[in-house]
Tab-separated table of C-alpha atoms in Angstrom:
chain	number	residue	atom	x	y	z
A	29	MET	CA	-31.129	-65.770	-55.353
A	30	ALA	CA	-30.784	-62.086	-56.238
A	31	VAL	CA	-34.434	-61.319	-55.486
A	32	THR	CA	-34.300	-63.223	-52.189
A	33	ALA	CA	-31.200	-61.294	-51.099
A	34	ILE	CA	-32.687	-57.871	-51.903
A	35	ARG	CA	-35.959	-58.126	-49.997
A	36	PRO	CA	-34.488	-58.191	-46.465
A	37	VAL	CA	-32.445	-55.097	-47.317
A	38	GLU	CA	-35.554	-53.212	-48.457
A	39	GLN	CA	-37.385	-54.261	-45.322
A	40	GLN	CA	-34.447	-53.197	-43.151
A	41	LEU	CA	-34.307	-49.793	-44.817
A	42	SER	CA	-38.033	-49.395	-44.238
A	43	LEU	CA	-37.612	-50.108	-40.521
A	44	ARG	CA	-34.664	-47.733	-40.333
A	45	ALA	CA	-36.686	-44.963	-42.007
A	46	ARG	CA	-39.646	-45.559	-39.719
A	47	VAL	CA	-37.507	-45.325	-36.590
A	48	GLU	CA	-35.646	-42.244	-37.826
A	49	GLN	CA	-38.870	-40.486	-38.801
A	50	ALA	CA	-40.457	-41.093	-35.403
A	51	LEU	CA	-37.381	-40.041	-33.432
A	52	SER	CA	-36.794	-37.024	-35.643
A	53	ALA	CA	-40.350	-35.788	-35.064
A	54	ALA	CA	-40.008	-36.329	-31.313
A	55	ILE	CA	-36.736	-34.385	-31.184
A	56	ILE	CA	-37.956	-31.544	-33.403
A	57	SER	CA	-41.140	-31.097	-31.370
A	58	GLY	CA	-39.371	-31.250	-28.013
A	59	GLU	CA	-41.039	-34.481	-26.894
A	60	LEU	CA	-37.478	-35.803	-26.594
A	61	ALA	CA	-35.789	-32.952	-24.764
A	62	PRO	CA	-32.196	-31.762	-25.266
A	63	GLY	CA	-29.892	-33.743	-23.001
A	64	GLU	CA	-32.116	-36.821	-22.909
A	65	LEU	CA	-30.187	-40.095	-23.181
A	66	LEU	CA	-31.359	-42.669	-25.734
A	67	THR	CA	-30.159	-46.273	-25.800
A	68	VAL	CA	-30.376	-48.657	-28.727
A	69	PRO	CA	-31.775	-51.644	-26.736
A	70	THR	CA	-34.525	-49.506	-25.172
A	71	LEU	CA	-35.526	-48.004	-28.504
A	72	ALA	CA	-35.439	-51.398	-30.209
A	73	ALA	CA	-37.883	-52.718	-27.621
A	74	GLN	CA	-40.059	-49.617	-27.950
A	75	PHE	CA	-40.304	-49.932	-31.734
A	76	ASP	CA	-40.402	-53.748	-31.618
A	77	VAL	CA	-37.498	-54.085	-34.061
A	78	SER	CA	-33.961	-55.445	-33.900
A	79	ALA	CA	-31.054	-53.269	-32.807
A	80	THR	CA	-29.655	-52.854	-36.333
A	81	PRO	CA	-32.246	-50.449	-37.843
A	82	VAL	CA	-32.263	-48.452	-34.600
A	83	ARG	CA	-28.487	-48.126	-34.599
A	84	GLU	CA	-28.524	-47.061	-38.269
A	85	ALA	CA	-31.282	-44.528	-37.591
A	86	MET	CA	-29.290	-43.074	-34.686
A	87	LEU	CA	-26.226	-42.707	-36.909
A	88	ASP	CA	-28.356	-40.844	-39.457
A	89	LEU	CA	-29.664	-38.556	-36.705
A	90	GLU	CA	-26.104	-38.005	-35.523
A	91	GLY	CA	-25.215	-36.904	-39.041
A	92	ARG	CA	-28.019	-34.339	-38.892
A	93	GLY	CA	-26.746	-33.060	-35.558
A	94	PHE	CA	-29.815	-34.244	-33.634
A	95	VAL	CA	-27.912	-36.606	-31.309
A	96	GLU	CA	-24.347	-37.175	-30.168
A	97	PRO	CA	-22.745	-40.450	-29.034
A	98	VAL	CA	-22.092	-41.022	-25.341
A	99	ARG	CA	-19.379	-43.614	-24.766
A	100	ASN	CA	-20.756	-46.941	-23.470
A	101	LYS	CA	-24.177	-45.430	-22.876
A	102	GLY	CA	-25.933	-44.535	-26.111
A	103	PHE	CA	-26.845	-41.211	-27.687
A	104	ARG	CA	-27.779	-37.864	-26.171
A	105	VAL	CA	-30.227	-35.444	-27.786
A	106	THR	CA	-28.235	-32.333	-28.672
A	107	THR	CA	-29.076	-28.733	-27.905
A	108	VAL	CA	-29.441	-26.133	-30.637
A	109	SER	CA	-28.283	-22.768	-29.330
A	110	PRO	CA	-30.587	-19.744	-29.714
A	111	GLU	CA	-27.924	-18.185	-31.955
A	112	VAL	CA	-27.891	-21.129	-34.367
A	113	LEU	CA	-31.684	-21.287	-34.419
A	114	ARG	CA	-31.861	-17.563	-35.157
A	115	GLU	CA	-29.393	-17.951	-38.025
A	116	ILE	CA	-31.480	-20.773	-39.519
A	117	VAL	CA	-34.618	-18.636	-39.238
A	118	GLU	CA	-32.880	-15.640	-40.826
A	119	VAL	CA	-31.900	-17.700	-43.876
A	120	ARG	CA	-35.404	-19.162	-44.129
A	121	GLN	CA	-36.850	-15.653	-44.005
A	122	LEU	CA	-34.640	-14.678	-46.928
A	123	LEU	CA	-35.883	-17.616	-49.005
A	124	GLU	CA	-39.405	-18.749	-48.162
A	125	PRO	CA	-41.476	-15.519	-48.030
A	126	PRO	CA	-40.175	-14.303	-51.434
A	127	ALA	CA	-40.778	-17.802	-52.807
A	128	MET	CA	-44.434	-17.690	-51.723
A	129	GLU	CA	-44.737	-14.165	-53.090
A	130	GLU	CA	-43.560	-15.415	-56.478
A	131	LEU	CA	-45.772	-18.502	-56.327
A	132	ALA	CA	-48.859	-16.338	-55.772
A	133	ARG	CA	-48.221	-14.743	-59.165
A	134	ARG	CA	-48.391	-18.099	-60.950
A	135	PHE	CA	-50.186	-20.497	-58.651
A	136	PRO	CA	-51.686	-23.483	-60.541
A	137	ALA	CA	-55.354	-23.583	-59.540
A	138	ASP	CA	-55.665	-27.276	-60.411
A	139	ARG	CA	-53.310	-28.145	-57.523
A	140	LEU	CA	-55.472	-26.404	-54.931
A	141	PRO	CA	-57.573	-29.440	-53.839
A	142	GLU	CA	-54.592	-31.681	-53.021
A	143	LEU	CA	-52.782	-28.860	-51.226
A	144	ARG	CA	-55.895	-27.994	-49.238
A	145	ALA	CA	-56.138	-31.657	-48.198
A	146	LEU	CA	-52.563	-31.444	-46.858
A	147	ALA	CA	-53.352	-28.224	-44.999
A	148	GLU	CA	-56.377	-29.887	-43.443
A	149	GLN	CA	-54.160	-32.785	-42.302
A	150	ILE	CA	-52.020	-30.226	-40.478
A	151	VAL	CA	-55.087	-28.733	-38.826
A	152	LEU	CA	-56.269	-32.211	-37.822
A	153	GLY	CA	-52.859	-33.095	-36.369
A	154	ALA	CA	-52.969	-29.944	-34.258
A	155	SER	CA	-56.526	-30.493	-33.034
A	156	THR	CA	-55.888	-34.130	-32.079
A	157	GLY	CA	-52.450	-33.499	-30.575
A	158	ASP	CA	-50.746	-35.836	-33.063
A	159	LEU	CA	-47.450	-33.963	-33.397
A	160	ARG	CA	-45.865	-36.556	-35.676
A	161	SER	CA	-48.712	-36.271	-38.197
A	162	TYR	CA	-48.639	-32.490	-37.821
A	163	LEU	CA	-44.917	-32.274	-38.597
A	164	GLU	CA	-45.032	-34.773	-41.473
A	165	ALA	CA	-47.942	-32.982	-43.154
A	166	ASP	CA	-46.358	-29.581	-42.478
A	167	LEU	CA	-43.095	-30.559	-44.187
A	168	GLU	CA	-44.898	-32.161	-47.131
A	169	PHE	CA	-47.137	-29.094	-47.533
A	170	HIS	CA	-44.351	-26.508	-47.611
A	171	LEU	CA	-42.063	-28.540	-49.852
A	172	ALA	CA	-44.960	-29.251	-52.236
A	173	LEU	CA	-45.556	-25.512	-52.544
A	174	THR	CA	-41.869	-24.824	-53.130
A	175	ARG	CA	-41.672	-27.524	-55.824
A	176	LEU	CA	-44.301	-25.640	-57.824
A	177	LEU	CA	-41.662	-22.985	-58.528
A	178	GLY	CA	-39.622	-25.559	-60.462
A	179	ASN	CA	-36.295	-24.905	-58.712
A	180	ARG	CA	-34.917	-28.160	-57.307
A	181	LEU	CA	-31.990	-26.453	-55.558
A	182	LEU	CA	-34.392	-24.166	-53.682
A	183	VAL	CA	-36.409	-27.198	-52.568
A	184	ASP	CA	-33.267	-28.968	-51.356
A	185	VAL	CA	-32.015	-25.934	-49.428
A	186	ILE	CA	-35.356	-25.299	-47.730
A	187	ALA	CA	-35.732	-28.984	-46.902
A	188	ASP	CA	-32.272	-28.976	-45.300
A	189	LEU	CA	-32.989	-25.841	-43.265
A	190	ARG	CA	-36.300	-27.259	-42.069
A	191	SER	CA	-34.632	-30.560	-41.146
A	192	ARG	CA	-32.287	-28.662	-38.822
A	193	THR	CA	-34.961	-26.504	-37.208
A	194	ARG	CA	-35.984	-27.411	-33.655
A	195	LEU	CA	-39.452	-26.585	-32.336
A	196	VAL	CA	-38.795	-27.473	-28.720
A	197	GLY	CA	-41.884	-25.647	-27.447
A	198	LEU	CA	-44.250	-27.408	-29.831
A	199	SER	CA	-45.405	-30.068	-27.384
A	200	ASP	CA	-46.210	-27.375	-24.802
A	201	MET	CA	-48.445	-25.657	-27.360
A	202	LEU	CA	-50.861	-28.586	-27.096
A	203	GLU	CA	-52.118	-26.974	-23.890
A	204	SER	CA	-52.959	-23.713	-25.682
A	205	LYS	CA	-54.765	-22.531	-28.794
A	206	ALA	CA	-51.498	-21.427	-30.398
A	207	LEU	CA	-50.921	-24.687	-32.269
A	208	ASP	CA	-54.416	-24.571	-33.782
A	209	GLU	CA	-53.855	-20.960	-34.821
A	210	SER	CA	-50.518	-21.818	-36.401
A	211	ALA	CA	-52.079	-24.784	-38.212
A	212	ARG	CA	-54.844	-22.627	-39.683
A	213	GLU	CA	-52.219	-20.336	-41.192
A	214	HIS	CA	-51.605	-23.030	-43.807
A	215	LEU	CA	-55.175	-22.639	-45.066
A	216	GLU	CA	-54.759	-18.852	-44.991
A	217	LEU	CA	-51.563	-19.111	-47.026
A	218	LEU	CA	-53.333	-21.259	-49.608
A	219	GLN	CA	-56.091	-18.680	-49.878
A	220	HIS	CA	-53.566	-15.907	-50.536
A	221	LEU	CA	-51.920	-18.051	-53.206
A	222	ALA	CA	-55.215	-18.967	-54.857
A	223	ASP	CA	-56.269	-15.293	-54.853
A	224	GLY	CA	-52.980	-14.204	-56.391
A	225	ASP	CA	-52.288	-12.061	-53.309
A	226	ALA	CA	-48.495	-11.930	-53.487
A	227	ALA	CA	-48.045	-9.406	-50.658
A	228	GLY	CA	-50.402	-11.332	-48.390
A	229	ALA	CA	-48.596	-14.614	-49.061
A	230	ARG	CA	-45.207	-13.065	-48.286
A	231	THR	CA	-46.407	-11.398	-45.069
A	232	LEU	CA	-48.117	-14.530	-43.765
A	233	MET	CA	-45.078	-16.690	-44.533
A	234	ARG	CA	-42.823	-14.294	-42.603
A	235	ARG	CA	-45.145	-14.491	-39.596
A	236	HIS	CA	-45.384	-18.268	-39.888
A	237	ILE	CA	-41.596	-18.748	-39.880
A	238	HIS	CA	-41.205	-16.316	-36.969
A	239	HIS	CA	-43.141	-18.768	-34.783
A	240	THR	CA	-39.895	-20.789	-34.768
A	241	LEU	CA	-38.401	-18.148	-32.468
A	242	GLY	CA	-41.684	-17.483	-30.675
A	243	TRP	CA	-44.365	-20.061	-29.888
A	244	TRP	CA	-42.452	-23.028	-31.286
A	245	ALA	CA	-39.378	-22.188	-29.162
A	246	GLY	CA	-41.444	-21.724	-26.018
A	247	ASN	CA	-41.101	-17.932	-26.144
A	248	PRO	CA	-43.641	-15.095	-26.396
A	249	GLU	CA	-44.299	-14.130	-29.996
A	250	GLY	CA	-42.866	-10.667	-29.521
A	251	GLU	CA	-39.337	-11.912	-28.816
């Protein structure tokens, strides 16, 4: 009886995670725009699942600040103010470039093939316009690099900051070469790390994060 009772729960959690992952990627990339209204029945039909995992996924997204409840209607995609986004980017700039600088000094060469494969997944996601694959591979790539430093708290903090970052101009970048250029920066970063180029790794990571306020926010890179 115990085994029979557990399986539906595991399946339900899997559906909930799948829905949350898809909606999260759509909100982060701007495919689901701020202010857009989402309803549980519509999403359940779209994902071909029952209402329960959708409702649970929406509550998780509400906890992350991605949506807010609208009485008797559903959930609305929230807006992240430019000020909040800038604060998130400022903290990331304090953490991630120095982390990559340090990693370049002790990068494990035996991990290069698997990390290059992840970087190539990012490039492929950009070239095919698959933003969900792009974002999933991007997150996995950067957290995998950070884990190599052996500081679990740093990984958790960076993961949290990235989970709250919106890239509302990302979908618009599909019409330009900017997304491909940004994707190739992951391969460039790996090369700096493999070469032990600490300064190069730090500089590239600063530029890469700055895209959050530039290209990825729908703004010129100079802003």
